[in-house]
Coordinates of C-alpha atoms in Angstrom, one line a residue:
Chain A
X23 CA 0.0 0.0 0.0
X24 CA 1.1 3.5 -0.7
X25 CA 1.9 5.7 2.3
X26 CA 1.6 9.4 2.2
X27 CA 1.4 12.2 4.7
X28 CA 1.9 16.0 4.9
X29 CA 4.4 17.1 7.5
X30 CA 5.9 20.4 8.5
X31 CA 9.6 20.9 8.5
X32 CA 10.8 22.3 11.8
X33 CA 14.6 22.2 11.4
X34 CA 17.6 20.0 11.6
X35 CA 19.6 18.4 14.4
X36 CA 21.5 15.2 15.1
X37 CA 20.8 12.0 16.9
X38 CA 23.5 10.0 18.7
X39 CA 22.9 6.3 19.3
X40 CA 24.4 3.9 21.8
X41 CA 27.3 3.1 19.5
X42 CA 28.2 6.7 19.1
X43 CA 27.0 6.9 15.6
X44 CA 25.7 10.4 14.8
X45 CA 22.8 10.7 12.3
X46 CA 21.9 14.1 10.9
X47 CA 18.2 14.4 10.9
X48 CA 15.4 16.7 9.7
X49 CA 12.6 17.0 12.2
X50 CA 9.1 17.2 10.9
X51 CA 6.1 18.0 13.0
X52 CA 3.3 15.5 12.2
X53 CA -0.1 16.8 13.2
X54 CA -2.7 14.4 11.8
X55 CA -3.9 15.1 8.3
X56 CA -7.5 15.1 7.3
X57 CA -8.9 13.4 4.2
X58 CA -10.5 16.4 2.5
X59 CA -11.6 14.8 -0.7
X60 CA -11.4 11.6 -2.7
X61 CA -11.5 11.6 -6.5
X62 CA -12.0 8.3 -8.2
X63 CA -10.4 7.7 -11.5
X64 CA -11.4 5.2 -14.2
X65 CA -8.3 3.1 -13.8
X66 CA -9.2 1.8 -10.4
X67 CA -7.1 4.4 -8.7
X68 CA -8.3 7.2 -6.4
X69 CA -6.8 10.6 -5.5
X70 CA -6.9 11.1 -1.8
X71 CA -6.6 14.8 -1.0
X72 CA -5.0 15.4 2.4
X73 CA -5.2 18.8 4.2
X74 CA -3.3 20.2 7.2
X75 CA -3.1 23.4 9.1
X76 CA -5.6 26.1 9.6
X77 CA -6.2 29.1 7.5
X78 CA -8.2 32.3 7.9
X79 CA -11.4 32.4 5.8
X80 CA -10.4 35.7 4.4
X81 CA -7.3 34.3 2.9
X82 CA -9.3 32.0 0.6
X83 CA -10.9 32.9 -2.7
X84 CA -14.5 32.0 -3.6
X85 CA -13.3 28.7 -5.1
X86 CA -11.7 27.7 -1.8
X87 CA -14.5 28.8 0.5
X88 CA -17.0 27.0 -1.7
X89 CA -14.9 23.8 -1.7
X90 CA -14.6 23.6 2.1
X91 CA -18.3 24.7 2.6
X92 CA -19.5 21.9 0.4
X93 CA -17.4 19.3 2.3
X94 CA -18.4 20.8 5.6
X95 CA -14.8 21.0 6.7
X96 CA -12.8 23.9 8.3
X97 CA -10.4 25.3 5.7
X98 CA -6.9 23.8 5.6
X99 CA -3.7 25.7 4.9
X100 CA -2.1 23.0 2.7
X101 CA -3.8 20.5 0.4
X102 CA -2.2 17.8 -1.6
X103 CA -3.7 14.8 -3.6
X104 CA -2.0 11.4 -3.6
X105 CA -2.9 8.7 -6.0
X106 CA -3.5 5.3 -4.5
X107 CA -5.5 2.1 -5.1
X108 CA -9.2 2.4 -4.7
X109 CA -9.2 -0.7 -2.4
X110 CA -7.2 1.2 0.3
X111 CA -10.6 2.6 1.4
X112 CA -10.0 6.3 2.3
X113 CA -13.1 8.3 3.2
X114 CA -13.6 12.0 3.6
X115 CA -13.3 13.2 7.2
X116 CA -10.9 10.4 8.1
X117 CA -7.6 11.3 9.9
X118 CA -4.2 10.2 8.7
X119 CA -1.5 10.2 11.3
X120 CA 2.3 9.9 11.4
X121 CA 1.9 6.2 12.3
X122 CA 1.7 5.3 8.6
X123 CA 5.5 5.4 8.7
X124 CA 7.8 3.2 10.7
X125 CA 11.5 3.5 11.4
X126 CA 13.7 2.2 8.5
X127 CA 11.1 3.0 5.9
X128 CA 12.5 4.7 2.8
X129 CA 10.4 7.7 1.8
X130 CA 10.4 10.5 -0.8
X131 CA 9.9 14.1 0.2
X132 CA 8.6 16.8 -2.0
X133 CA 8.9 20.5 -1.0
X134 CA 9.7 23.9 -2.3
X135 CA 13.4 24.9 -2.5
X136 CA 14.7 28.2 -1.1
X137 CA 14.2 30.9 -3.7
X138 CA 17.5 32.4 -5.0
X139 CA 16.1 35.0 -7.3
X140 CA 17.8 35.9 -10.6
X141 CA 21.0 33.9 -10.5
X142 CA 24.1 33.7 -12.7
X143 CA 25.2 30.5 -14.5
X144 CA 27.8 29.6 -11.9
X145 CA 25.3 29.2 -9.1
X146 CA 22.5 28.0 -11.3
X147 CA 24.2 25.5 -13.6
X148 CA 27.5 24.9 -11.9
X149 CA 29.5 26.7 -14.7
X150 CA 33.2 27.4 -14.1
X151 CA 34.3 30.9 -13.4
X152 CA 37.0 32.8 -15.3
X153 CA 40.3 34.0 -13.8
X154 CA 39.8 36.8 -11.2
X155 CA 43.1 38.6 -12.0
X156 CA 46.1 38.8 -14.5
X157 CA 44.1 41.2 -16.7
X158 CA 41.1 38.9 -17.1
X159 CA 37.7 40.5 -17.4
X160 CA 35.7 37.3 -17.7
X161 CA 35.2 36.8 -14.0
X162 CA 31.7 35.2 -13.8
X163 CA 30.4 35.6 -17.4
X164 CA 28.8 32.6 -19.1
X165 CA 31.1 32.6 -22.1
X166 CA 30.1 31.7 -25.7
X167 CA 26.5 30.8 -26.3
X168 CA 27.0 29.3 -29.8
X169 CA 28.7 29.5 -33.2
X170 CA 28.3 32.3 -35.8
X171 CA 26.5 32.5 -39.1
X172 CA 25.8 28.7 -39.0
X173 CA 23.4 28.1 -37.3
X174 CA 22.8 31.8 -36.8
X175 CA 20.7 31.4 -33.7
X176 CA 20.9 30.3 -30.1
X177 CA 19.8 26.8 -29.5
X178 CA 16.7 26.4 -27.4
X179 CA 17.2 25.2 -23.8
X180 CA 20.7 26.6 -23.6
X181 CA 21.6 27.0 -20.0
X182 CA 21.8 30.7 -19.0
X183 CA 21.3 33.0 -16.1
X184 CA 17.7 33.3 -14.7
X185 CA 15.4 32.5 -11.9
X186 CA 16.7 29.8 -9.6
X187 CA 15.0 28.0 -6.7
X188 CA 11.5 28.4 -5.3
X189 CA 10.5 25.3 -7.2
X190 CA 9.2 21.9 -6.1
X191 CA 11.9 19.2 -5.8
X192 CA 11.5 15.6 -4.7
X193 CA 14.3 13.9 -2.7
X194 CA 14.0 10.1 -2.8
X195 CA 15.1 7.4 -0.4
X196 CA 15.3 9.4 2.8
X197 CA 15.3 7.0 5.8
X198 CA 12.8 7.3 8.6
X199 CA 14.9 7.3 11.8
X200 CA 12.2 7.7 14.4
X201 CA 8.5 8.3 14.6
X202 CA 7.4 10.0 17.8
X203 CA 3.6 9.7 18.0
X204 CA 3.3 11.4 21.4
X205 CA 5.3 14.4 20.4
X206 CA 3.9 14.2 16.9
X207 CA 7.3 14.3 15.2
X208 CA 8.9 12.4 12.3
X209 CA 12.7 12.2 12.1
X210 CA 14.2 11.7 8.6
X211 CA 17.9 11.0 8.0
X212 CA 19.4 13.8 5.9
X213 CA 18.2 17.1 4.5
X214 CA 14.8 18.1 3.2
X215 CA 14.6 20.9 0.6
X216 CA 13.5 24.4 1.5
X217 CA 12.8 26.5 4.4
X218 CA 10.7 25.3 7.4
X219 CA 7.2 24.7 6.1
X220 CA 4.9 22.0 4.7
X221 CA 6.4 19.0 3.0
X222 CA 4.8 16.1 1.2
X223 CA 6.1 12.7 2.4
X224 CA 5.2 9.5 0.4
X225 CA 6.6 6.1 -0.5
Chain B
X16 CA 6.0 25.7 21.1
X17 CA 8.2 27.3 18.5
X18 CA 10.3 25.2 16.0
X19 CA 13.6 26.1 17.7
X20 CA 12.2 25.2 21.1
X21 CA 11.2 21.7 19.9
X22 CA 14.7 21.2 18.4
X23 CA 16.3 22.4 21.7
X24 CA 14.1 19.9 23.6
X25 CA 15.2 17.0 21.3
X26 CA 18.9 18.1 21.8
X27 CA 18.6 18.5 25.6
X28 CA 17.0 15.0 25.9
X29 CA 20.2 13.5 24.6
X30 CA 22.8 15.2 26.7
X31 CA 24.8 13.4 29.4
X32 CA 24.5 14.4 33.0
X33 CA 27.4 15.7 34.9
X34 CA 29.8 16.4 32.1
X35 CA 33.0 17.9 33.3
X36 CA 33.5 21.6 33.2
X37 CA 36.6 22.5 31.3
X38 CA 37.7 25.3 29.1
X39 CA 40.0 26.1 26.3
X40 CA 43.7 25.9 27.4
X41 CA 43.1 23.1 30.0
X42 CA 45.1 19.9 29.7
X43 CA 42.7 16.9 29.8
X44 CA 42.7 13.2 29.4
X45 CA 39.9 11.9 27.3
X46 CA 38.9 8.3 27.7
X47 CA 37.1 6.9 24.7
X48 CA 35.7 3.4 24.3
X49 CA 36.9 1.5 21.3
X50 CA 34.7 -1.4 20.2
X51 CA 36.5 -4.2 18.4
X52 CA 34.0 -6.9 17.6
X53 CA 32.6 -7.8 21.0
X54 CA 35.5 -6.4 23.0
X55 CA 35.3 -3.0 24.5
X56 CA 38.4 -1.2 25.7
X57 CA 39.3 2.3 26.7
X58 CA 41.8 4.4 24.9
X59 CA 43.2 7.6 26.5
X60 CA 44.3 10.7 24.8
X61 CA 46.0 13.5 26.7
X62 CA 46.5 17.0 25.4
X63 CA 45.5 20.7 25.4
X64 CA 41.9 21.7 24.6
X65 CA 42.3 24.0 21.7
X66 CA 38.7 24.5 20.6
X67 CA 35.2 24.1 21.9
X68 CA 32.2 24.5 19.7
X69 CA 28.5 23.8 19.6
X70 CA 25.7 23.7 22.1
X71 CA 23.7 21.0 23.8
X72 CA 24.1 17.6 22.2
X73 CA 26.1 19.1 19.3
X74 CA 28.9 20.3 21.7
X75 CA 32.3 19.1 20.7
X76 CA 35.9 19.9 21.6
X77 CA 39.3 19.4 20.0
X78 CA 42.4 18.2 21.9
X79 CA 45.9 18.8 20.6
X80 CA 49.2 17.2 21.4
X81 CA 52.5 16.9 19.7
X82 CA 53.5 13.3 19.5
X83 CA 56.9 12.4 17.9
X84 CA 57.2 15.9 16.5
X85 CA 53.9 15.5 14.7
X86 CA 50.9 17.5 15.8
X87 CA 47.8 15.4 16.5
X88 CA 44.4 16.9 17.0
X89 CA 41.4 14.9 17.9
X90 CA 37.8 16.2 18.0
X91 CA 35.4 14.5 20.3
X92 CA 31.6 14.8 20.6
X93 CA 31.2 15.7 24.3
X94 CA 27.9 13.8 24.7
X95 CA 28.8 10.8 22.7
X96 CA 28.5 7.5 24.6
X97 CA 31.9 6.6 23.4
X98 CA 33.5 9.5 25.3
X99 CA 33.5 7.9 28.7
X100 CA 35.4 10.4 30.7
X101 CA 37.2 13.7 30.4
X102 CA 39.4 14.4 33.4
X103 CA 41.3 17.6 33.9
X104 CA 45.0 17.4 34.5
X105 CA 45.8 21.1 34.6
X106 CA 43.9 24.3 34.3
X107 CA 45.5 26.5 31.6
X108 CA 45.3 30.2 30.9
X109 CA 44.1 30.9 27.4
X110 CA 43.5 34.5 26.3
X111 CA 41.6 33.4 23.2
X112 CA 38.8 31.0 22.3
X113 CA 40.8 29.1 19.6
X114 CA 44.4 28.2 20.3
X115 CA 45.3 27.8 16.6
X116 CA 48.6 29.6 17.3
X117 CA 49.8 26.3 18.9
X118 CA 50.0 24.8 15.5
X119 CA 53.0 27.0 14.6
X120 CA 54.9 26.0 17.7
X121 CA 57.8 23.6 17.6
X122 CA 59.7 21.8 20.4
X123 CA 59.1 22.0 24.1
X124 CA 56.7 25.0 23.9
X125 CA 54.3 23.1 21.7
X126 CA 52.8 21.0 24.5
X127 CA 53.1 23.5 27.3
X128 CA 50.4 25.9 28.4
X129 CA 50.6 28.6 31.1
X130 CA 48.8 27.3 34.1
X131 CA 46.9 29.3 36.7
X132 CA 49.7 28.8 39.3
X133 CA 52.5 30.0 37.1
X134 CA 50.6 33.1 36.3
X135 CA 50.2 33.9 40.0
X136 CA 54.0 33.4 40.5
X137 CA 55.0 35.8 37.7
X138 CA 52.7 38.6 38.7

C-alpha cells in the first residue's frame, strides 16, 4: 500500500545512538492530516486529498471557501492529492496520522526549495568561473552561447542566467529514523529541501 | 512551542548528565571506548583543549598534542556515549577562544600551556 502524509519541517539536528553513531536528521512536525476529498479515476485508482493546518477564511478565494463549505470542513492551509489504489478505502473526514510510517522506511519528500532570485550561470548551472586577475575580465560571465552564421541562432534550452530556486523538488530514499507519536514528530535522515514549512512525504 | 524550542528539547534530551567543566587551554585526558567486535576497551588521549564548539548535544571539543614531533588533533563529541570520561590534568590560561597559534609551535613550547599557578607566580 502506498503511504503518504503531509508534515511540517521544523529544522535539523543530530541523533547520537548507543554506539556513538551520529545521524543528521530533519525534524518534521506531524499533526494528523484530514482526508478532505477523494476523487475516483477510471483506472481503479483514487486521488486522496489530504489537508493540514488552519487558514483564515479571508485568505481563501471563492473557489476555496466553496470547496470547504461543500465538504463541511474547516479550511486547511495546505492541500495535496496522492494517487493510490481504490481498495485502500479512504473516506472524507478520516484522519491520517504519522503512524503510517515506521523506522527504517524509505520515503520520498517533495517540497519547495529556497528561492534564490535571478542567478548567474555559476550558481544555477555549476558553470566554471574565469580568472579573477592577471588582466582577465571574464570573472563570472557565461562565455560563448553558440557558433556564428551557422546556425545563426541560439539553441533552445541553452543554460543561461535566470530565476533559480522556489520550485518543487523531490528527494528520494530518505530513511525514517524515528516516529514520535506522542510528540507528533517524524525524524528523517538527511536534509529536506527548502525553508521550514509544509512538505509532502510519500513512498 | 516554536520550532527552535522543539529542536532544543530534542537536543537536551540526549545530553549526558554531569559532564566535566573544562575550558580552552586546559590539559585533559579523554577516555574513549573502542569497540573491536565484541571487546570494548578504553583508549586515553592527553592534550590541550584548543577548541570548543556547539551547544547542547552538538557540543564538541578538540584536543591537541604533539607526538613524535607530529601535531595530533582529535575532535570529540562531548555527549557521545563513546566518550567515557574527560578528566582535567591542569587548568590552563588561554587568552583566546581558539588556540590555533599552537599549530605554529615547535619543540618544548608546543605541548606547554601557562597554568593558573605559574601566572600567579609571575605577577
